[in-house]
Short mmCIF file of C-alpha atoms and ligand atoms in Angstrom, two decimals:
data_model
loop_
_atom_site.label_atom_id
_atom_site.label_comp_id
_atom_site.label_asym_id
_atom_site.label_seq_id
_atom_site.Cartn_x
_atom_site.Cartn_y
_atom_site.Cartn_z
CA UNK H 1 -27.72 -25.90 -5.83
CA UNK H 2 -28.02 -23.02 -3.54
CA UNK H 3 -25.71 -21.77 -0.92
CA UNK H 4 -26.51 -19.50 2.07
CA UNK H 5 -25.00 -16.16 2.60
CA UNK H 6 -21.40 -16.53 3.77
CA UNK H 7 -21.54 -20.21 3.24
CA UNK H 8 -19.13 -22.63 1.29
CA UNK H 9 -19.14 -26.02 0.04
CA UNK H 10 -15.73 -27.85 -0.12
CA UNK H 11 -14.89 -30.57 -2.68
CA UNK H 12 -18.13 -30.26 -4.89
CA UNK H 13 -18.04 -31.64 -8.40
CA UNK H 14 -17.80 -29.86 -11.59
CA UNK H 15 -21.35 -30.52 -12.62
CA UNK H 16 -22.56 -29.67 -9.12
CA UNK H 17 -22.58 -32.85 -7.50
CA UNK H 18 -22.46 -32.57 -3.93
CA UNK H 19 -19.05 -31.78 -2.00
CA UNK H 20 -17.91 -33.15 1.30
CA UNK H 21 -18.73 -30.66 3.56
CA UNK H 22 -20.48 -27.07 4.02
CA UNK H 23 -19.18 -24.37 6.39
CA UNK H 24 -19.15 -20.92 6.57
CA UNK H 25 -16.50 -18.98 4.68
CA UNK H 26 -13.22 -18.64 5.73
CA UNK H 27 -10.11 -16.52 4.93
CA UNK H 28 -8.42 -17.72 1.57
CA UNK H 29 -5.24 -18.70 3.16
CA UNK H 30 -6.96 -21.10 5.50
CA UNK H 31 -9.17 -22.44 2.71
CA UNK H 32 -5.93 -22.83 0.40
CA UNK H 33 -4.50 -24.65 3.40
CA UNK H 34 -7.35 -27.11 3.95
CA UNK H 35 -7.37 -28.01 0.23
CA UNK H 36 -3.64 -28.60 -0.12
CA UNK H 37 -3.12 -30.48 3.16
CA UNK H 38 -5.87 -33.21 1.31
CA UNK H 39 -3.77 -33.14 -2.22
CA UNK H 40 -0.44 -33.37 -0.46
CA UNK H 41 -1.45 -36.20 1.56
CA UNK H 42 -2.99 -37.91 -1.33
CA UNK H 43 0.09 -37.55 -3.63
CA UNK H 44 2.29 -38.45 -0.83
CA UNK H 45 4.35 -35.55 -1.44
CA UNK H 46 7.75 -34.88 0.44
CA UNK H 47 9.97 -32.26 1.04
CA UNK H 48 11.92 -31.44 -2.56
CA UNK H 49 9.23 -33.25 -4.54
CA UNK H 50 8.61 -31.36 -7.74
CA UNK H 51 4.99 -30.22 -8.76
CA UNK H 52 3.24 -28.22 -11.31
CA UNK H 53 0.38 -26.04 -9.87
CA UNK H 54 -2.73 -25.00 -11.37
CA UNK H 55 -5.03 -22.78 -9.84
CA UNK H 56 -8.31 -22.74 -11.70
CA UNK H 57 -11.23 -20.45 -11.82
CA UNK H 58 -14.77 -22.06 -11.81
CA UNK H 59 -15.99 -19.15 -13.81
CA UNK H 60 -17.04 -16.17 -11.68
CA UNK H 61 -14.09 -15.63 -9.27
CA UNK H 62 -12.50 -12.15 -9.75
CA UNK H 63 -8.96 -12.32 -11.03
CA UNK H 64 -7.66 -10.68 -7.90
CA UNK H 65 -9.12 -13.31 -5.72
CA UNK H 66 -7.80 -15.89 -7.90
CA UNK H 67 -4.38 -14.33 -7.60
CA UNK H 68 -4.47 -14.37 -3.65
CA UNK H 69 -5.50 -17.87 -3.89
CA UNK H 70 -2.35 -18.56 -6.22
CA UNK H 71 -0.18 -16.71 -3.71
CA UNK H 72 -1.39 -18.69 -0.81
CA UNK H 73 -0.76 -21.99 -2.70
CA UNK H 74 2.89 -20.87 -3.64
CA UNK H 75 3.42 -19.74 0.14
CA UNK H 76 2.37 -22.91 1.46
CA UNK H 77 4.08 -25.26 -0.71
CA UNK H 78 7.23 -23.38 -0.24
CA UNK H 79 6.84 -23.83 3.92
CA UNK H 80 6.18 -27.62 2.78
CA UNK H 81 9.63 -27.46 0.83
CA UNK H 82 7.62 -28.72 -2.06
CA UNK H 83 9.20 -27.33 -5.31
CA UNK H 84 6.65 -25.71 -7.44
CA UNK H 85 8.41 -25.81 -11.03
CA UNK H 86 5.47 -24.38 -13.12
CA UNK H 87 2.16 -22.44 -12.09
CA UNK H 88 -0.59 -21.22 -13.69
CA UNK H 89 -3.74 -19.46 -12.65
CA UNK H 90 -6.80 -18.82 -14.85
CA UNK H 91 -9.88 -20.22 -16.14
CA UNK H 92 -9.08 -23.57 -17.46
CA UNK H 93 -12.14 -25.42 -16.58
CA UNK H 94 -15.17 -23.74 -15.58
CA UNK H 95 -18.69 -24.61 -14.28
CA UNK H 96 -20.88 -22.39 -15.58
CA UNK H 97 -20.63 -18.76 -13.74
CA UNK H 98 -19.65 -20.82 -10.61
CA UNK H 99 -17.84 -18.41 -7.84
CA UNK H 100 -15.28 -20.77 -6.72
CA UNK H 101 -11.60 -22.40 -7.52
CA UNK H 102 -10.11 -25.77 -7.77
CA UNK H 103 -6.39 -26.47 -7.22
CA UNK H 104 -4.51 -29.21 -8.97
CA UNK H 105 -0.99 -30.43 -8.33
CA UNK H 106 0.83 -32.64 -10.85
CA UNK H 107 4.03 -34.37 -9.83
CA UNK H 108 6.76 -33.56 -12.46
CA UNK H 109 10.26 -34.66 -13.63
CA UNK H 110 12.20 -33.53 -16.48
CA UNK H 111 10.05 -35.41 -19.23
CA UNK H 112 6.61 -34.16 -17.81
CA UNK H 113 8.06 -30.77 -17.36
CA UNK H 114 9.18 -30.55 -21.26
CA UNK H 115 5.55 -31.72 -22.23
CA UNK H 116 4.11 -28.91 -20.42
CA UNK H 117 6.48 -26.58 -21.99
CA UNK H 118 5.88 -27.83 -25.38
CA UNK H 119 4.60 -25.37 -27.82
CA UNK H 120 0.69 -25.79 -28.51
CA UNK H 121 -1.95 -24.08 -30.46
CA UNK H 122 -4.94 -24.71 -28.52
CA UNK H 123 -6.33 -21.35 -27.33
CA UNK H 124 -7.13 -22.28 -23.90
CA UNK H 125 -3.52 -23.04 -22.76
CA UNK H 126 -1.82 -19.81 -21.96
CA UNK H 127 1.40 -19.17 -24.49
CA UNK H 128 3.48 -18.39 -21.44
CA UNK H 129 5.49 -21.18 -19.94
CA UNK H 130 4.05 -21.32 -16.59
CA UNK H 131 7.77 -20.59 -15.21
CA UNK H 132 7.89 -18.71 -11.80
CA UNK H 133 10.49 -17.47 -9.53
CA UNK H 134 10.92 -19.45 -6.53
CA UNK H 135 9.03 -18.56 -3.51
CA UNK H 136 11.38 -18.08 -0.60
CA UNK H 137 9.73 -18.62 3.09
CA UNK H 138 11.02 -15.32 5.03
CA UNK H 139 10.89 -15.45 8.81
CA UNK H 140 8.83 -12.73 10.16
CA UNK H 141 11.28 -9.71 10.09
CA UNK H 142 12.78 -8.79 13.46
CA UNK H 143 12.64 -5.13 14.38
CA UNK H 144 15.59 -3.40 13.12
CA UNK H 145 18.18 -2.92 15.94
CA UNK H 146 19.59 0.42 16.12
CA UNK H 147 22.69 1.73 17.39
CA UNK H 148 21.65 3.00 20.86
CA UNK H 149 18.93 0.56 20.73
CA UNK H 150 16.09 2.73 21.82
CA UNK H 151 12.99 3.33 19.92
CA UNK H 152 10.75 6.28 19.45
CA UNK H 153 9.14 6.92 23.16
CA UNK H 154 5.44 7.10 23.14
CA UNK H 155 6.26 10.49 25.33
CA UNK H 156 8.10 12.13 22.81
CA UNK H 157 6.52 15.31 20.97
CA UNK H 158 7.86 13.77 17.71
CA UNK H 159 5.76 10.76 18.29
CA UNK H 160 2.47 12.59 19.52
CA UNK H 161 2.70 14.77 16.43
CA UNK H 162 3.18 11.61 14.01
CA UNK H 163 0.31 9.92 15.65
CA UNK H 164 -1.92 12.92 15.51
CA UNK H 165 -1.07 12.97 11.80
CA UNK H 166 -2.11 9.55 11.29
CA UNK H 167 -5.23 9.78 13.45
CA UNK H 168 -6.31 12.81 11.15
CA UNK H 169 -5.47 10.93 8.13
CA UNK H 170 -7.51 7.96 8.95
CA UNK H 171 -10.43 10.11 9.98
CA UNK H 172 -10.38 11.89 6.68
CA UNK H 173 -10.43 8.80 4.63
CA UNK H 174 -14.22 9.30 3.46
CA UNK H 175 -13.66 12.89 2.73
CA UNK H 176 -10.47 12.62 0.68
CA UNK H 177 -12.08 9.80 -1.35
CA UNK H 178 -14.96 11.86 -2.28
CA UNK H 179 -12.68 14.87 -2.95
CA UNK H 180 -10.55 12.72 -5.31
CA UNK H 181 -13.65 11.06 -7.10
CA UNK H 182 -14.83 14.49 -7.96
CA UNK H 183 -11.44 15.54 -9.77
CA UNK H 184 -9.30 12.49 -9.84
CA UNK H 185 -9.26 8.69 -9.40
CA UNK H 186 -10.50 8.31 -6.04
CA UNK H 187 -7.72 6.52 -4.45
CA UNK H 188 -6.26 9.46 -2.36
CA UNK H 189 -8.31 8.48 0.87
CA UNK H 190 -7.07 4.85 0.75
CA UNK H 191 -3.59 5.76 -0.08
CA UNK H 192 -3.12 8.13 2.81
CA UNK H 193 -4.84 5.87 5.30
CA UNK H 194 -2.82 3.25 4.12
CA UNK H 195 0.15 5.43 4.64
CA UNK H 196 -1.40 6.13 8.57
CA UNK H 197 -1.92 2.63 9.13
CA UNK H 198 1.68 1.29 7.63
CA UNK H 199 3.19 4.13 10.12
CA UNK H 200 1.17 3.15 13.02
CA UNK H 201 2.31 -0.66 12.70
CA UNK H 202 5.75 0.33 12.25
CA UNK H 203 6.35 3.33 14.70
CA UNK H 204 7.49 0.96 17.31
CA UNK H 205 10.63 0.34 15.36
CA UNK H 206 11.61 4.05 14.72
CA UNK H 207 14.57 5.45 16.12
CA UNK H 208 14.41 7.47 19.22
CA UNK H 209 13.46 11.46 18.95
CA UNK H 210 17.19 12.55 19.34
CA UNK H 211 17.69 11.23 15.81
CA UNK H 212 14.90 12.93 14.09
CA UNK H 213 16.47 12.71 10.72
CA UNK H 214 16.41 9.15 11.29
CA UNK H 215 12.80 8.87 12.42
CA UNK H 216 11.94 10.85 9.03
CA UNK H 217 13.76 8.49 6.86
CA UNK H 218 12.00 5.60 8.41
CA UNK H 219 8.68 7.49 7.69
CA UNK H 220 9.64 7.77 4.17
CA UNK H 221 10.60 4.09 3.89
CA UNK H 222 7.21 3.27 5.26
CA UNK H 223 5.39 5.35 2.76
CA UNK H 224 7.53 4.30 -0.09
CA UNK H 225 6.34 0.77 0.62
CA UNK H 226 2.69 1.25 1.32
CA UNK H 227 1.60 4.02 -0.78
CA UNK H 228 1.18 3.99 -4.53
CA UNK H 229 -0.36 6.85 -6.67
CA UNK H 230 1.22 10.31 -7.06
CA UNK H 231 1.19 11.08 -3.48
CA UNK H 232 3.33 7.96 -2.30
CA UNK H 233 6.56 8.95 -3.93
CA UNK H 234 6.10 12.68 -3.39
CA UNK H 235 5.48 12.11 0.30
CA UNK H 236 8.38 9.98 0.58
CA UNK H 237 10.93 12.24 -1.26
CA UNK H 238 9.26 15.38 1.01
CA UNK H 239 10.32 13.09 4.15
CA UNK H 240 13.86 12.28 3.01
CA UNK H 241 14.51 15.94 1.76
CA UNK H 242 13.54 17.10 5.33
CA UNK H 243 15.66 14.43 6.94
CA UNK H 244 18.61 15.80 5.05
CA UNK H 245 18.20 19.25 6.59
CA UNK H 246 17.72 17.67 10.24
CA UNK H 247 20.88 15.13 9.77
CA UNK H 248 22.89 15.38 13.08
CA UNK H 249 20.26 17.65 14.63
CA UNK H 250 19.50 15.93 17.70
CA UNK H 251 17.02 18.79 19.12
CA UNK H 252 16.23 20.93 15.98
CA UNK H 253 15.75 24.63 16.63
CA UNK H 254 12.72 26.36 14.82
CA UNK H 255 15.30 27.44 12.33
CA UNK H 256 16.11 24.03 11.45
CA UNK H 257 12.72 22.73 11.25
CA UNK H 258 11.94 25.69 9.04
CA UNK H 259 14.82 24.79 6.62
CA UNK H 260 13.60 21.11 6.65
CA UNK H 261 10.02 22.39 5.36
CA UNK H 262 11.23 24.44 2.94
CA UNK H 263 13.60 21.90 1.52
CA UNK H 264 10.64 19.32 1.61
CA UNK H 265 8.53 21.23 -0.51
CA UNK H 266 11.34 21.97 -2.70
CA UNK H 267 11.85 18.46 -3.10
CA UNK H 268 8.10 17.86 -4.05
CA UNK H 269 8.32 20.63 -6.66
CA UNK H 270 11.41 19.33 -8.28
CA UNK H 271 10.45 15.67 -8.48
CA UNK H 272 6.57 16.47 -9.52
CA UNK H 273 7.20 19.46 -11.63
CA UNK H 274 4.66 21.50 -10.13
CA UNK H 275 4.81 25.32 -9.31
CA UNK H 276 2.37 27.37 -6.99
CA UNK H 277 -0.87 27.90 -9.39
CA UNK H 278 -0.75 24.35 -11.12
CA UNK H 279 -3.46 23.28 -8.65
CA UNK H 280 -1.46 20.55 -6.39
CA UNK H 281 -0.59 19.89 -3.07
CA UNK H 282 2.13 22.55 -3.52
CA UNK H 283 -0.56 25.17 -3.46
CA UNK H 284 -1.03 24.41 0.31
CA UNK H 285 2.89 23.26 1.04
CA UNK H 286 4.59 26.21 -0.54
CA UNK H 287 2.65 29.19 1.23
CA UNK H 288 2.81 27.27 4.47
CA UNK H 289 6.48 26.82 4.31
CA UNK H 290 7.03 30.33 3.35
CA UNK H 291 4.67 31.78 6.32
CA UNK H 292 6.60 29.21 8.75
CA UNK H 293 9.90 31.06 7.54
CA UNK H 294 8.28 34.79 7.78
CA UNK H 295 6.65 34.22 11.15
CA UNK H 296 9.85 32.89 12.39
CA UNK H 297 11.78 35.92 11.05
CA UNK H 298 9.18 38.32 13.20
CA UNK H 299 8.36 36.73 16.18
CA UNK H 300 4.94 37.37 17.58
CA UNK H 301 4.17 35.73 21.01
CA UNK H 302 0.29 35.38 19.94
CA UNK H 303 1.14 33.73 16.73
CA UNK H 304 3.63 30.70 16.51
CA UNK H 305 5.07 30.15 13.03
CA UNK H 306 3.04 26.81 12.72
CA UNK H 307 -0.09 28.50 13.36
CA UNK H 308 0.92 30.85 10.45
CA UNK H 309 1.87 27.70 8.29
CA UNK H 310 -1.49 26.22 8.88
CA UNK H 311 -3.45 29.59 7.99
CA UNK H 312 -1.52 29.59 4.81
CA UNK H 313 -2.09 25.97 3.88
CA UNK H 314 -5.78 26.42 4.59
CA UNK H 315 -5.75 29.41 2.54
CA UNK H 316 -4.02 27.94 -0.27
CA UNK H 317 -6.14 25.01 -0.33
CA UNK H 318 -9.19 27.20 -0.86
CA UNK H 319 -7.47 29.13 -3.67
CA UNK H 320 -7.01 26.00 -5.61
CA UNK H 321 -10.89 25.55 -6.18
CA UNK H 322 -10.39 28.61 -8.50
CA UNK H 323 -7.29 26.98 -10.35
CA UNK H 324 -7.22 25.26 -13.55
CA UNK H 325 -5.64 21.95 -13.01
CA UNK H 326 -2.48 21.78 -15.10
CA UNK H 327 -0.69 18.51 -13.68
CA UNK H 328 -1.87 15.20 -12.06
CA UNK H 329 -5.22 13.52 -13.01
CA UNK H 330 -7.22 16.44 -12.46
CA UNK H 331 -5.67 18.04 -15.62
CA UNK H 332 -7.55 15.56 -17.83
CA UNK H 333 -10.88 16.88 -16.91
CA UNK H 334 -9.95 20.59 -17.18
CA UNK H 335 -12.69 23.13 -16.37
CA UNK H 336 -14.73 20.64 -14.48
CA UNK H 337 -12.59 20.83 -11.67
CA UNK H 338 -13.25 24.72 -10.88
CA UNK H 339 -15.14 24.66 -7.75
CA UNK H 340 -13.41 21.98 -6.06
CA UNK H 341 -10.47 22.29 -4.00
CA UNK H 342 -7.55 20.14 -4.74
CA UNK H 343 -7.68 17.09 -2.61
CA UNK H 344 -3.79 16.57 -2.10
CA UNK H 345 -3.67 20.26 -0.90
CA UNK H 346 -6.50 19.90 1.55
CA UNK H 347 -4.58 16.77 2.88
CA UNK H 348 -1.54 19.08 3.84
CA UNK H 349 -3.85 21.63 5.48
CA UNK H 350 -5.08 18.40 7.46
CA UNK H 351 -1.70 17.03 8.94
CA UNK H 352 -0.45 20.28 9.36
CA UNK H 353 -3.54 21.20 11.52
CA UNK H 354 -3.17 17.80 13.28
CA UNK H 355 0.78 18.64 14.22
CA UNK H 356 -0.50 22.08 15.25
CA UNK H 357 -3.12 20.48 17.58
CA UNK H 358 -0.59 17.85 18.87
CA UNK H 359 1.96 20.51 19.89
CA UNK H 360 0.10 23.06 21.28
CA UNK H 361 1.19 23.60 24.80
P1 ADP K 1 -2.99 9.95 -8.41
O1 ADP K 1 -4.28 9.30 -7.93
O2 ADP K 1 -3.50 10.94 -9.50
O3 ADP K 1 -2.02 9.22 -8.92
P2 ADP K 1 -3.07 10.72 -5.82
O4 ADP K 1 -4.61 10.75 -5.53
O5 ADP K 1 -2.14 9.96 -4.83
O6 ADP K 1 -2.77 10.96 -7.14
O7 ADP K 1 -2.62 12.27 -5.22
C1 ADP K 1 -3.55 13.29 -5.85
C2 ADP K 1 -2.79 14.59 -5.47
O8 ADP K 1 -1.77 14.76 -5.82
C3 ADP K 1 -3.54 15.56 -6.32
O9 ADP K 1 -4.61 16.23 -5.45
C4 ADP K 1 -2.22 16.87 -6.37
O10 ADP K 1 -2.22 17.75 -5.09
C5 ADP K 1 -1.36 15.88 -6.16
N1 ADP K 1 -0.39 15.88 -7.02
C6 ADP K 1 -0.58 15.46 -8.62
N2 ADP K 1 0.25 15.94 -9.43
C7 ADP K 1 1.13 16.68 -8.85
C8 ADP K 1 2.66 17.01 -8.97
N3 ADP K 1 3.10 16.67 -10.19
N4 ADP K 1 3.11 17.36 -8.12
C9 ADP K 1 2.88 17.65 -7.02
N5 ADP K 1 1.52 17.12 -6.29
C10 ADP K 1 0.64 16.64 -7.03
MG1 MG K 2 -5.67 9.75 -7.02
#
């Protein structure tokens, strides 16, 4: 049988027997909800009933999608207070290479559970027990209430700078992806745009500008949660180290910001182990923090410390194109990285320039 683009069939048979309905495709969670409600009604399942769940791949569903289905099924059953004692997701009964899934619920008591757990030598049954940790249904997290209770005002320059950084990272996603594809694994664009999306989603819950250390800790927490790769933890530590310097500094002077910047860069070097010249983001960060501090020591009305920092970061990024990578993924390709600037360093010059733009009087 043939389906149109974006069309799905519900309840079809394993040999292609017609199902009950054709509709347009829906989000996985909605599909699982409909399938489960039918089964739950058919088995007259009540809260506290115990079941085993089988999430079956009909042959051509990617494992990632199968796991999305499994997660939805566990979530929905938990909401109905049905206790899932065992669960499996995999290819147990396939129909040629069909893209699709089937769900099975089996009522269980101790005897049946013991049978499901019994050792078997068949190759088709996973030797893992299918025991899962229980899913708890969580209410949507309430926005954290803060001492004083106020959050980061849309008019504060700190918020404007954060939003400008997020906008720059979102806009740069394709460029950063391409740069990281050339020398790494191509995930930097996605990682940093995830950071931006996460921050923009949560910024309304961040503390007010008079607690910049708390704002930086919130930024760090968001990034630690949503960004993977090497960049995630390094940015998280960067922000934490800056927060430690900003502590109890409601209106940090430029000197304090400079010390915070330097401490942040030192944190990255300490945790990541990179020195200037290793062809990492440190090659943009370190000269920028130094330029900021020097410009502050020798004030020049026509050239702010931030301007100097941005120039140093851009120059540092350009220099990375001639550096042999010693750390990170780029080190695997050695000489082939020559000629391409380091994407992590480029990202640093991007967000610094975004802050510069946002704070321009
Ligand atoms: P990966 O995909 O390799 O885990 P990301 O794509 O998140 O990492 O980030 C890549 C960038 O991380 C590189 O361009 C480089 O600037 C930076 N980087 C890699 N290793 C280090 C390190 N040890 N210290 C500082 N920065 C690093
Ligand atoms: Mg990468």
